[in-house]
Short mmCIF file of C-alpha atoms in Angstrom, two decimals:
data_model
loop_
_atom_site.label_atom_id
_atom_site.label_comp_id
_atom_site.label_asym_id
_atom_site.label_seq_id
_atom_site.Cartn_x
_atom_site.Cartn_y
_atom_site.Cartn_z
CA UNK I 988 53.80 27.26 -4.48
CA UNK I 989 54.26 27.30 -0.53
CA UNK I 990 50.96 29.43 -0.57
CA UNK I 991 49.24 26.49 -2.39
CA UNK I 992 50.97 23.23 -0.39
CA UNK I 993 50.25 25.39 2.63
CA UNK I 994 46.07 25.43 1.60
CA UNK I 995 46.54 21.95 0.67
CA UNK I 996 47.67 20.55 3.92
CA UNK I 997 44.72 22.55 5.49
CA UNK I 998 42.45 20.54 4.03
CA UNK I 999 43.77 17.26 5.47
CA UNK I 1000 43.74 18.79 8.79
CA UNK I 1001 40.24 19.73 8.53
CA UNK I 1002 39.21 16.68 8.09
CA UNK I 1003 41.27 14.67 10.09
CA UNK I 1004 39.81 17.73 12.78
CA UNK I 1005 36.30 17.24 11.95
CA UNK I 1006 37.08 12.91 12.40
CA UNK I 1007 39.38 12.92 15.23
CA UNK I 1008 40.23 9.30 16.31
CA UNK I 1009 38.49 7.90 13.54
CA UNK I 1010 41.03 5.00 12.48
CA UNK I 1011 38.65 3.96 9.34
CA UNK I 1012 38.88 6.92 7.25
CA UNK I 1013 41.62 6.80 4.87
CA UNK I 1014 43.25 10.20 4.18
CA UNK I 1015 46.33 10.59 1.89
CA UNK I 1016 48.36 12.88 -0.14
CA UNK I 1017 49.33 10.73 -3.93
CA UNK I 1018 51.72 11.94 -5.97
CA UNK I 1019 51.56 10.92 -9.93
CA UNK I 1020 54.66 12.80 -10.97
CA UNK I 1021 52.46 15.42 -12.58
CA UNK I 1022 50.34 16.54 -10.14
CA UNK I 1023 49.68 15.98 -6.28
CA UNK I 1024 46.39 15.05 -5.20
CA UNK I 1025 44.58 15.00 -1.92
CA UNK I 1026 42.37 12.17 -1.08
CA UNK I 1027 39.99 11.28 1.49
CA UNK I 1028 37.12 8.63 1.89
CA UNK I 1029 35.80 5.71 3.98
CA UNK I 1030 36.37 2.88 2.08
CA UNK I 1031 33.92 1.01 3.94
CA UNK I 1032 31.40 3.05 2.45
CA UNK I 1033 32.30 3.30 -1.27
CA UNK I 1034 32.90 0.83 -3.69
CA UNK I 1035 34.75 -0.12 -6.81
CA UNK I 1036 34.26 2.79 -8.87
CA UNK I 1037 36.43 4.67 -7.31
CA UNK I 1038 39.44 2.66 -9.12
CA UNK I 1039 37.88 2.96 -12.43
CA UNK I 1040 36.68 6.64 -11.74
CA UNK I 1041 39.47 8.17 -10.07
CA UNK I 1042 42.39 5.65 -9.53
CA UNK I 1043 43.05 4.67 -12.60
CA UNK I 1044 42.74 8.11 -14.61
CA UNK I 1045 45.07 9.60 -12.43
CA UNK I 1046 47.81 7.18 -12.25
CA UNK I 1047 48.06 4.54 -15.17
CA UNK I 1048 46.57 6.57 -18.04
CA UNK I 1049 47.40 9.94 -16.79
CA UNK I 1050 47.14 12.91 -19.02
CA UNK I 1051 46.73 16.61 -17.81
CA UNK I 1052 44.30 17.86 -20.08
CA UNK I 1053 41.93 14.04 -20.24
CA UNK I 1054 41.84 14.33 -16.49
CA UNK I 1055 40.73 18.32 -16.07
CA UNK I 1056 38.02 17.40 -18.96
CA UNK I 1057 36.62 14.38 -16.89
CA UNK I 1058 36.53 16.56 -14.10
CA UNK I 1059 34.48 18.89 -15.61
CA UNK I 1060 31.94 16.61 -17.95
CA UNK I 1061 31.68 13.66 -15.81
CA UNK I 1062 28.16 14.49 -13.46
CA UNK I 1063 29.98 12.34 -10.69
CA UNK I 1064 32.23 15.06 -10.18
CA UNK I 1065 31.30 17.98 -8.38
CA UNK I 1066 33.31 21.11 -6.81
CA UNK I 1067 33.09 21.04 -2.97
CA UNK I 1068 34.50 24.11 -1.74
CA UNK I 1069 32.48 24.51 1.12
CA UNK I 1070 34.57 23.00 4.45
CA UNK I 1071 30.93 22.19 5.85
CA UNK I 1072 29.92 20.14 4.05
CA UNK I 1073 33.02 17.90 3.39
CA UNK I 1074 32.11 15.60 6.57
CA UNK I 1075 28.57 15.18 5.35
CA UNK I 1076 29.51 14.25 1.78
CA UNK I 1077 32.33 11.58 3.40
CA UNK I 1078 29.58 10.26 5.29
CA UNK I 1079 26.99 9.60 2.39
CA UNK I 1080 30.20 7.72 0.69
CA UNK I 1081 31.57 10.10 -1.38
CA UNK I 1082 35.10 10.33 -2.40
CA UNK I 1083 37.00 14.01 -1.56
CA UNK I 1084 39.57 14.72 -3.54
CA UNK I 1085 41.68 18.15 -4.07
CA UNK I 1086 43.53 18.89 -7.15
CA UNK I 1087 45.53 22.09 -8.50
CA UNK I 1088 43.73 24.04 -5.95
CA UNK I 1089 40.24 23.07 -6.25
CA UNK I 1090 38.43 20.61 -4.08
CA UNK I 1091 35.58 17.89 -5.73
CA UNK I 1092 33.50 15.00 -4.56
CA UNK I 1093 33.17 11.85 -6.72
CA UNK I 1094 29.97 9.50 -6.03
CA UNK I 1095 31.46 6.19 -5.04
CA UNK I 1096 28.72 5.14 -2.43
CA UNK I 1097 28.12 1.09 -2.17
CA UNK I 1098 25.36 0.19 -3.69
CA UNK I 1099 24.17 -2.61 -0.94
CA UNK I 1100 20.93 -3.80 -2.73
CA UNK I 1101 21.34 -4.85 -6.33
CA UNK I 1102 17.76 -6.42 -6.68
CA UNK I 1103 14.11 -5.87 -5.35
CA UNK I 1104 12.85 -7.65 -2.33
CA UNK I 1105 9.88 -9.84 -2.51
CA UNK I 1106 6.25 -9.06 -0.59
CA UNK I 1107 6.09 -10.10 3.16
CA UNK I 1108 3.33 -7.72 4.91
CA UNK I 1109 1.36 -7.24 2.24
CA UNK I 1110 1.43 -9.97 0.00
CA UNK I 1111 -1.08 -10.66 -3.49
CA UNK I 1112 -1.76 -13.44 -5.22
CA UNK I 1113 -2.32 -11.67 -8.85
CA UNK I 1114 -0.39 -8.91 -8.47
CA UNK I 1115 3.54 -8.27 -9.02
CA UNK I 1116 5.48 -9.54 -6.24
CA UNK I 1117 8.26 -7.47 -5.93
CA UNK I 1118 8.51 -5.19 -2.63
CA UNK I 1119 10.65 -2.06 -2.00
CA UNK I 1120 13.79 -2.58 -0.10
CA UNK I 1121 16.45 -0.37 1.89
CA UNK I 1122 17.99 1.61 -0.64
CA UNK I 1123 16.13 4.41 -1.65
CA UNK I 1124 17.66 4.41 -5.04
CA UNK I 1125 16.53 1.09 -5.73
CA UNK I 1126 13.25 2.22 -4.25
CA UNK I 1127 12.93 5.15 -7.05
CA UNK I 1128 13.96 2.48 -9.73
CA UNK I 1129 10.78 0.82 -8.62
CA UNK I 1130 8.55 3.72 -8.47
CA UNK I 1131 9.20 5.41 -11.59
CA UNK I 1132 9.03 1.91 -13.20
CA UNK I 1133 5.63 2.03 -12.10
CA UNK I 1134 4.66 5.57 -12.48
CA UNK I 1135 6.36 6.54 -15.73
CA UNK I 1136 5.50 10.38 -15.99
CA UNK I 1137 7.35 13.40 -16.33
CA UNK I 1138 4.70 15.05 -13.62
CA UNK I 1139 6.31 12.43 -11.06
CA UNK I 1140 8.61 15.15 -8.86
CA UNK I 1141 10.64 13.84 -6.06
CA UNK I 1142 11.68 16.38 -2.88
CA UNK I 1143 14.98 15.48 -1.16
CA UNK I 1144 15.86 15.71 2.38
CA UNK I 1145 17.82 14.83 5.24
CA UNK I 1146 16.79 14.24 8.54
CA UNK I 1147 18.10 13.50 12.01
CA UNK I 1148 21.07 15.10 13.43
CA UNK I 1149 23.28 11.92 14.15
CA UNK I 1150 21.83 9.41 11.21
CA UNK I 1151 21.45 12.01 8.36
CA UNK I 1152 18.80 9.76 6.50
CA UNK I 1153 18.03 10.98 3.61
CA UNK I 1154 14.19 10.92 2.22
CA UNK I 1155 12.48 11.89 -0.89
CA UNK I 1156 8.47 13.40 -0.78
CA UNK I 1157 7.00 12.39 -4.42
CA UNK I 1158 4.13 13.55 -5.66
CA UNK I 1159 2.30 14.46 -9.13
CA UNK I 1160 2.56 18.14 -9.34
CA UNK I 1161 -0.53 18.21 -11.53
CA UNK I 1162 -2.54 16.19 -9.21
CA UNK I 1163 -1.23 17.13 -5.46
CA UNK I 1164 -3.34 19.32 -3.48
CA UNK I 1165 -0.59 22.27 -2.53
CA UNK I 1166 -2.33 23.53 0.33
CA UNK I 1167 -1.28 19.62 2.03
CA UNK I 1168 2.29 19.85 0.59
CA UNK I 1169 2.92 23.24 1.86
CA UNK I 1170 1.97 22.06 5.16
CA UNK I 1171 3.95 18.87 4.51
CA UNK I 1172 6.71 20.78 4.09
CA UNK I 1173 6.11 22.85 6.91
CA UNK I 1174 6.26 19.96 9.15
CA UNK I 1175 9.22 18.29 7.54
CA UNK I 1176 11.41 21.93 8.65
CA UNK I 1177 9.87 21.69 12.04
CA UNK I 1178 11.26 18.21 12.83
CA UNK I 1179 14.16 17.93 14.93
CA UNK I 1180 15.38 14.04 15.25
CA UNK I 1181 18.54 12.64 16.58
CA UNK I 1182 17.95 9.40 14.70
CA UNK I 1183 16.14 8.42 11.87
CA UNK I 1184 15.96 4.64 11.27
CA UNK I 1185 12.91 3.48 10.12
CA UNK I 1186 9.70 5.53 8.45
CA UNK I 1187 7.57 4.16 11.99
CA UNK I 1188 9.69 7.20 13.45
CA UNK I 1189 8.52 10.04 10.94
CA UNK I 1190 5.53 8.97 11.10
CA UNK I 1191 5.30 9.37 14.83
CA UNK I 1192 7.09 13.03 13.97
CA UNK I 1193 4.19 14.07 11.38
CA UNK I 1194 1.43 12.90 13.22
CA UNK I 1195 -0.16 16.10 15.44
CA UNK I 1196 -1.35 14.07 18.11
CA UNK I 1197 0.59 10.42 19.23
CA UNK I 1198 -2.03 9.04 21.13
CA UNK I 1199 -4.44 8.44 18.32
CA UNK I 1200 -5.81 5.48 18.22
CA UNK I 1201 -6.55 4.75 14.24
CA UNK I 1202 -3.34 5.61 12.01
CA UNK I 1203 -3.86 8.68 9.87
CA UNK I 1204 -0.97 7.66 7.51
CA UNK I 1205 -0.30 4.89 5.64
CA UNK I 1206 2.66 2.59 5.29
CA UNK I 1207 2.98 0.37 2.31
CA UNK I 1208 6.17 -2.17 0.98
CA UNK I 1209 4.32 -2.33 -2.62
CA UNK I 1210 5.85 -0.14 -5.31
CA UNK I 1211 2.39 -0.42 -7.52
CA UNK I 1212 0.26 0.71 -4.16
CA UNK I 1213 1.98 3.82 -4.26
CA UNK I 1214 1.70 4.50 -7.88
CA UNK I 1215 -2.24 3.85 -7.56
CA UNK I 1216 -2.12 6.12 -4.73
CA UNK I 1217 0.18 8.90 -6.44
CA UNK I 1218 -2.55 8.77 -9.49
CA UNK I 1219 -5.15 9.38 -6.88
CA UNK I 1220 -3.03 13.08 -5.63
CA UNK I 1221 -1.60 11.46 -2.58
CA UNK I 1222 1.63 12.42 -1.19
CA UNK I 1223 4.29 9.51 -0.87
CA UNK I 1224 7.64 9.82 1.71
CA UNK I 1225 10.56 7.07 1.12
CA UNK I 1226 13.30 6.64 3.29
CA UNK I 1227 16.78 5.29 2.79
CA UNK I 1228 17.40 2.24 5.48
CA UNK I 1229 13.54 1.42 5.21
CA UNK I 1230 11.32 -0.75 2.94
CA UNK I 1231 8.49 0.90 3.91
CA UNK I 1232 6.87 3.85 2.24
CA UNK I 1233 4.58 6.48 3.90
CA UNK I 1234 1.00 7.73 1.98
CA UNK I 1235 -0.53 10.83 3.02
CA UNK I 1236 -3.15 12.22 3.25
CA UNK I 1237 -5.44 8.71 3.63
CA UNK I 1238 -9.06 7.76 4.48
CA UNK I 1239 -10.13 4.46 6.92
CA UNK I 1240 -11.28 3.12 3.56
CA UNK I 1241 -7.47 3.57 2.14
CA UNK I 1242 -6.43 0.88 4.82
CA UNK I 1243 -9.10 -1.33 3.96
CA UNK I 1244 -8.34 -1.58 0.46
CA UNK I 1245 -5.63 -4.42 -0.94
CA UNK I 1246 -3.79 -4.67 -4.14
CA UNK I 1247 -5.67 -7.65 -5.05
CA UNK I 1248 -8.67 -5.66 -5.62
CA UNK I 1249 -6.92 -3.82 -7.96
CA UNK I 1250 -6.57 -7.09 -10.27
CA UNK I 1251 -9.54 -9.36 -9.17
CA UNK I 1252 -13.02 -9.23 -10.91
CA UNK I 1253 -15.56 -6.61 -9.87
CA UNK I 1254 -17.73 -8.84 -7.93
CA UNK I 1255 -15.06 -10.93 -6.33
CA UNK I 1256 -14.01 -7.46 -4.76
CA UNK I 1257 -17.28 -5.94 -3.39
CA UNK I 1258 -17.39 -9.41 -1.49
CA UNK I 1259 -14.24 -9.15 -0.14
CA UNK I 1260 -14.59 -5.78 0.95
CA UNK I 1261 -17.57 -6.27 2.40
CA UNK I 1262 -16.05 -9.55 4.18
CA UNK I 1263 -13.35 -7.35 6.04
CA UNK I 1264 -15.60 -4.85 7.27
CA UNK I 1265 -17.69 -7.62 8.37
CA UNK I 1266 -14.36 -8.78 9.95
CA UNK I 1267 -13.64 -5.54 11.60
CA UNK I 1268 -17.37 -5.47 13.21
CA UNK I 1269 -16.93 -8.74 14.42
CA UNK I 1270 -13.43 -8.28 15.71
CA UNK I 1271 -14.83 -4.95 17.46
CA UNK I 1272 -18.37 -6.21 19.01
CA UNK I 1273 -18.26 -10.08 19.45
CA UNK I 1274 -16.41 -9.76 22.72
CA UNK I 1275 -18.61 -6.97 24.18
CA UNK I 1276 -21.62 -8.59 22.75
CA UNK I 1277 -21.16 -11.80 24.60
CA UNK I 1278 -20.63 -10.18 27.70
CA UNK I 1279 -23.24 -8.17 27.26
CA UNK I 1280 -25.73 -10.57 26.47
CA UNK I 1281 -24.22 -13.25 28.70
CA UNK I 1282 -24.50 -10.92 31.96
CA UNK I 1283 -27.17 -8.33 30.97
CA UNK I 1284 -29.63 -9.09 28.66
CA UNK I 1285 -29.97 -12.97 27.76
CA UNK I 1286 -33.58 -11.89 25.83
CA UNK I 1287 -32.04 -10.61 22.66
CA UNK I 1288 -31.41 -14.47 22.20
CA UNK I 1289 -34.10 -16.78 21.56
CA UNK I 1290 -34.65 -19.29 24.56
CA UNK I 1291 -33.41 -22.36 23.07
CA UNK I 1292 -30.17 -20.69 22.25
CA UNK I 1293 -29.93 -18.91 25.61
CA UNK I 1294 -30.24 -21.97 27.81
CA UNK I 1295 -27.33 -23.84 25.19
CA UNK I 1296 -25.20 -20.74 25.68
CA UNK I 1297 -25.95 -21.31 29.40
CA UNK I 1298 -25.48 -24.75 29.32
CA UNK I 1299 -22.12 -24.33 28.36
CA UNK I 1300 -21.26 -22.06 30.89
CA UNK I 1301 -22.18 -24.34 33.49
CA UNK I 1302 -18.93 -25.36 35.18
CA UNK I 1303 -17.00 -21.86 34.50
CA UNK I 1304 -16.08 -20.48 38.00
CA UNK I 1305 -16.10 -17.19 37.22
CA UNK I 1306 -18.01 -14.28 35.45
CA UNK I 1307 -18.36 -13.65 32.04
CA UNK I 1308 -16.02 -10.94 31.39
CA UNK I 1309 -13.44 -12.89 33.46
CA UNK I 1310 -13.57 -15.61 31.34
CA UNK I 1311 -13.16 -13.19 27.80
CA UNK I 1312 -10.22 -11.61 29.15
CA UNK I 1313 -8.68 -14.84 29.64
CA UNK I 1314 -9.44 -16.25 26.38
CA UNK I 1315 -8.29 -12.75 24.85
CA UNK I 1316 -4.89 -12.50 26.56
CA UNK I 1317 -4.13 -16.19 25.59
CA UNK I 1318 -4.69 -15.21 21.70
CA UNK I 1319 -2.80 -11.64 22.46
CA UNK I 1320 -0.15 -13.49 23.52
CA UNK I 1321 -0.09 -15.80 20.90
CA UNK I 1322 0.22 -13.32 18.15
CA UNK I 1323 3.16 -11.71 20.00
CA UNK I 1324 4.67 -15.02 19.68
CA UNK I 1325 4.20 -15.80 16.27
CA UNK I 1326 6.21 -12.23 15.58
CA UNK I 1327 8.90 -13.04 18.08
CA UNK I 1328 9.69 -16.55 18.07
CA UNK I 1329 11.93 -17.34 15.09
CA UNK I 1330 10.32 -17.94 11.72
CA UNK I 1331 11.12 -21.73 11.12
CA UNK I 1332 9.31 -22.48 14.32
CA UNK I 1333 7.07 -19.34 14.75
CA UNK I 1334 3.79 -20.76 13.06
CA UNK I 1335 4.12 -24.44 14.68
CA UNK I 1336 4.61 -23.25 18.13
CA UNK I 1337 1.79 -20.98 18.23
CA UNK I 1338 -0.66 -23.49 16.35
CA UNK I 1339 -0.22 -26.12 18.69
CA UNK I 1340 -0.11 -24.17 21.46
CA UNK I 1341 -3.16 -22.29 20.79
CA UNK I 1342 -5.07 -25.27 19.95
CA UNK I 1343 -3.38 -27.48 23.29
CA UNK I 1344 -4.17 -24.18 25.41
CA UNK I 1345 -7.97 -23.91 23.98
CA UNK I 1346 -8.81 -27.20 24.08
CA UNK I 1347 -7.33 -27.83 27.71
CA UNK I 1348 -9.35 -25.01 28.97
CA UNK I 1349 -11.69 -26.10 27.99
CA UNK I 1350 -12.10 -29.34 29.98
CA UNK I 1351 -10.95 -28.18 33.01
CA UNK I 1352 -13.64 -25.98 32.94
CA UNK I 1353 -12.02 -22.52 32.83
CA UNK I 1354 -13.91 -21.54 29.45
CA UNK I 1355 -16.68 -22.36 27.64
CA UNK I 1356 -17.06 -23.72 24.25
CA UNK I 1357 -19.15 -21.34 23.26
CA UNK I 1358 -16.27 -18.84 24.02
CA UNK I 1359 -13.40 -20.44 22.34
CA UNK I 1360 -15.42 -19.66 19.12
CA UNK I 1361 -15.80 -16.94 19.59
CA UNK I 1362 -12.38 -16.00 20.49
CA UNK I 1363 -10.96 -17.85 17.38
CA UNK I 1364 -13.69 -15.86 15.13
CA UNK I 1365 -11.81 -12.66 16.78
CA UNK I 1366 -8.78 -13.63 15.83
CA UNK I 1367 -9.67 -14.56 12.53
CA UNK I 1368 -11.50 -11.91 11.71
CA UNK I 1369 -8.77 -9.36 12.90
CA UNK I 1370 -6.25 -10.63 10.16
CA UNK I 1371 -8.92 -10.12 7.08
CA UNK I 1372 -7.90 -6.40 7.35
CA UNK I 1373 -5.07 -5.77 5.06
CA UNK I 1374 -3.18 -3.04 6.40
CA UNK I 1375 -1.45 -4.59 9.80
CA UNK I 1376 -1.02 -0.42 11.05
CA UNK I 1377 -4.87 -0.38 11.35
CA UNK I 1378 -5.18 -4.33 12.22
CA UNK I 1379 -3.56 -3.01 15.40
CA UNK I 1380 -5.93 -0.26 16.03
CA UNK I 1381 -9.01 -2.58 15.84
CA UNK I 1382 -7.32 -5.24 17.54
CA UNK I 1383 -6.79 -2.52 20.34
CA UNK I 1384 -10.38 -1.16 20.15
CA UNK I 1385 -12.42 -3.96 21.17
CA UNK I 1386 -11.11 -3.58 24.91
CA UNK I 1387 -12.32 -0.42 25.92
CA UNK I 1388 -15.84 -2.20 24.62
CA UNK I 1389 -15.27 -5.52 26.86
CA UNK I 1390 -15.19 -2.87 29.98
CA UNK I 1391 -18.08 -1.11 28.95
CA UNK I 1392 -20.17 -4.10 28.42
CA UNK I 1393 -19.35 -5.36 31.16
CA UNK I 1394 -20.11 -2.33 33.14
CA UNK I 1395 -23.39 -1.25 31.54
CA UNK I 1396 -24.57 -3.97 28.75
CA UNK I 1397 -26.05 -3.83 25.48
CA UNK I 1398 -26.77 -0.31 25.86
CA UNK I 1399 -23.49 0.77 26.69
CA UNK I 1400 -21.73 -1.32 23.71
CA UNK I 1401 -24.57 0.89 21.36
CA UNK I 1402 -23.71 4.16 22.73
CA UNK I 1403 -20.13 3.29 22.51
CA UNK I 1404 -20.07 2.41 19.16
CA UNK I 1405 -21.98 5.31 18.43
CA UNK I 1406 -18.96 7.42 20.16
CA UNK I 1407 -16.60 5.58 18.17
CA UNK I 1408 -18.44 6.75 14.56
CA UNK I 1409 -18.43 9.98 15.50
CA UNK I 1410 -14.56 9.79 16.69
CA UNK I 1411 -13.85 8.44 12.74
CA UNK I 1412 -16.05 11.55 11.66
CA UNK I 1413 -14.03 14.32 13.34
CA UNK I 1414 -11.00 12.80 12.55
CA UNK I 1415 -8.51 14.09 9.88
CA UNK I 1416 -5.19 13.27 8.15
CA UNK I 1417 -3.78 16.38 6.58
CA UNK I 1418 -6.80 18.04 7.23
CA UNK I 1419 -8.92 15.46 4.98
CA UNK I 1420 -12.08 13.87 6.41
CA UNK I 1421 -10.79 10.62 7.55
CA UNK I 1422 -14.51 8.76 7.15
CA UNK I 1423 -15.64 10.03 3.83
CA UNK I 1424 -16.87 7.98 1.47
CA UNK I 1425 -15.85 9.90 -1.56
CA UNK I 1426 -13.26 12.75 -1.79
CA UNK I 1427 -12.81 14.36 -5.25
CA UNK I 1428 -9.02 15.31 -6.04
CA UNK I 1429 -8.19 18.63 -6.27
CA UNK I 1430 -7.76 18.57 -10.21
CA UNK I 1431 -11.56 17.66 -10.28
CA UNK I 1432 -12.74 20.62 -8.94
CA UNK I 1433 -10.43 23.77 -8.60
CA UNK I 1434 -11.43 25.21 -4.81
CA UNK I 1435 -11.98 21.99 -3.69
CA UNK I 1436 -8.05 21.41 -2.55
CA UNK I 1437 -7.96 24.78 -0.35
CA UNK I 1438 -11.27 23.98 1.22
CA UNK I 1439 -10.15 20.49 2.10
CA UNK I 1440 -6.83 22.12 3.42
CA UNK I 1441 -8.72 24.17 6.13
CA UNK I 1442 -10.65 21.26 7.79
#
């Protein structure tokens, strides 16, 4: 008996060792009359059913043999006997308890989100409505809703060394391509984070190279995105603490597709699509091409419209490309706005100061007419694309083609865009070809998933 008490009191040191000055954790030695029990939890992290799961077995309905047969069937109870991992299992909100020698945990974590969140980023008018949220339980609620098949396998994992979030990789083992899991995997051991609070921050981990310009995975809040893209063999990544899911391995064409086409009619969605790449060409050349044409070469117009263009221009100061960065840092500035200022007075603000700005600009003569269309078909056209990850890359791209215009013209717009194809062509995510057109999944044809591994 002084053998035991002496192993029991151990334990409560090691704990209260492993959470020095830690005034939160509760850490106590109860006494039933029968038997003497060690607890230890933070009751900040767990809820109430640790007094119908624990409490109230072991003190107001008490009996000896009940008790050792709940712990032993009940799947909330599980030996810990392992000293490691005592302060990790505290930490996820589990209860630690130590009875006639033998240590178990009891799940007690608070549930914080009892119900789905609604669409904000990505929002459809057809389609459901409901949106993953921070819990990753809830999150897997969702999903398997959704995706209701006993292929569906889910991966867990913890990462970062301070937060310990955990994550679970989910794919359809009859559908995933191995060759990208196994080096999903790979990466996932490599990564060494201090904290993990959002999926922005893995992605940044399980991208090769930061500086990329076009995303090469995609993040999604719909739970019915993710089952269309787990059908298709992609690989999906939750993340407790975030309502955003990651999809890998993606095409540009991934980013470009909504939900909505999922539910509209056929021919309502070949014009849509073809009205956001429209948008992205627009959002990409219009700048450059006024420049260009403006500065450069004036014949590509015909000369009615070139002496209205010029017309317009008549009382601007300053060159061209002068006046487009203007214009564009107004709207850039704008849109930074609209995310920052708070949301009851977000949209007003920036609509009537974007159209006060524009339209007093415009008679004093800083800008021409001709160029505040132009800048509000940019801005327009920029927010057709649905996924706001690659919004930002086009939004981005159209500078580096406002300097070469203005440096070389037409012609250098043309051979920059050319550059920029053959950027899309070379690049990969997960070793996929990032601009094909059609990929077959690797159930389709049976080489096809180690020769798309390699590229």
């Amino acid at each position: 008996m002084e053998k035991q008490g002496q192993e029991e009191i151990s334990v409560l040191e090691t704990i209260k060792r492993q959470f020095e000055n830690v005034t939160d954790l509760l850490t106590e030695t109860v006494d039933n009359g029968f038997w003497p029990m060690e607890i230890a939890y933070f009751p900040s992290l767990c809820d109430e059913r640790i007094k119908d799961g624990l409490l109230v077995p072991y003190s107001y309905r008490f009996d000896p043999d009940e008790f050792r047969r709940m712990l032993r069937s009940n799947p909330k109870y599980v030996e810990a006997e392992d000293p490691k991992q005592w302060a990790n299992l505290l930490l996820k909100g589990f209860v630690l308890l130590k009875v006639e020698g033998k240590c178990y945990s009891f799940k007690s974590d608070r549930t914080l989100v009892t119900e789905p969140g609604t669409t904000e980023v990505e929002s459809a008018v057809l389609g459901p409505q409901s949106a993953f949220t921070e819990d990753i339980t809830m999150n897997m609620a969702l999903l398997r809703l959704r995706y209701n098949v006993p292929t569906l396998t889910a991966e867990p994992y913890d990462k970062g060394s301070y937060s310990n979030t955990s994550i679970m990789v989910l794919y359809d083992r009859e559908l995933v391509n191995p060759v990208i899991l196994n080096m999903l995997r790979d990466k996932l051991d490599r990564i060494r984070l201090d904290l993990l609070l959002a999926s922005s921050s893995l992605v940044k981990e399980l991208t090769d190279r930061n500086h990329r310009l076009f995303p090469t995975i995609l993040q999604t809040e719909r739970p019915d995105r993710v089952a269309v893209m787990l059908r298709k063999g992609k690989i999906v990544i939750i993340i407790n603490g975030s309502r955003f899911a990651l999809i890998l391995p993606v095409r540009l064409f991934d980013f470009m597709h909504a939900m909505d086409d999922e539910y509209d009619s056929y021919w309502i969605n070949r014009f849509l699509n073809v009205m956001r790449y429209v948008g992205i060409w627009m959002t990409i050349i219009l700048p450059a091409s006024y420049i260009a044409i403006v500065s450069y070469n004036p014949e590509i117009f015909r000369v009615q419209l070139a002496f209205t263009i010029d017309g317009s221009r008549a009382g601007v100061p300053y060159p061209s490309f002068v006046e487009v960065f203007v214009m564009l840092f107004m709207i850039e500035a704008l849109i930074e706005a609209s995310i920052r200022l708070p949301r009851i007075v977000g949209s007003t603000a920036t609509t009537v100061g974007g159209l006060i700005l524009g339209q007093a600009a415009q008679q004093a003569g800083l800008v021409s007419s001709i160029m505040i269309i132009i800048t509000s078909v940019v801005a327009i056209s920029n927010f057709v694309i649905p996924n706001p990850d690659f919004s930002q890359a086009v939004r981005l791209m159209k500078y580096p083609f406002v300097v070469i215009a203005m440096l070389y013209g037409i012609s250098g717009v043309v051979v920059l865009f050319f550059a920029l194809m053959v950027y899309l062509c070379n690049l990969r995510s997960f070793g996929e070809p990032y601009f094909a057109l059609f990929l077959p999944r690797s159930h389709d044809l049976p080489n096809q998933g180690t020769k798309l591994g390699k590229g």
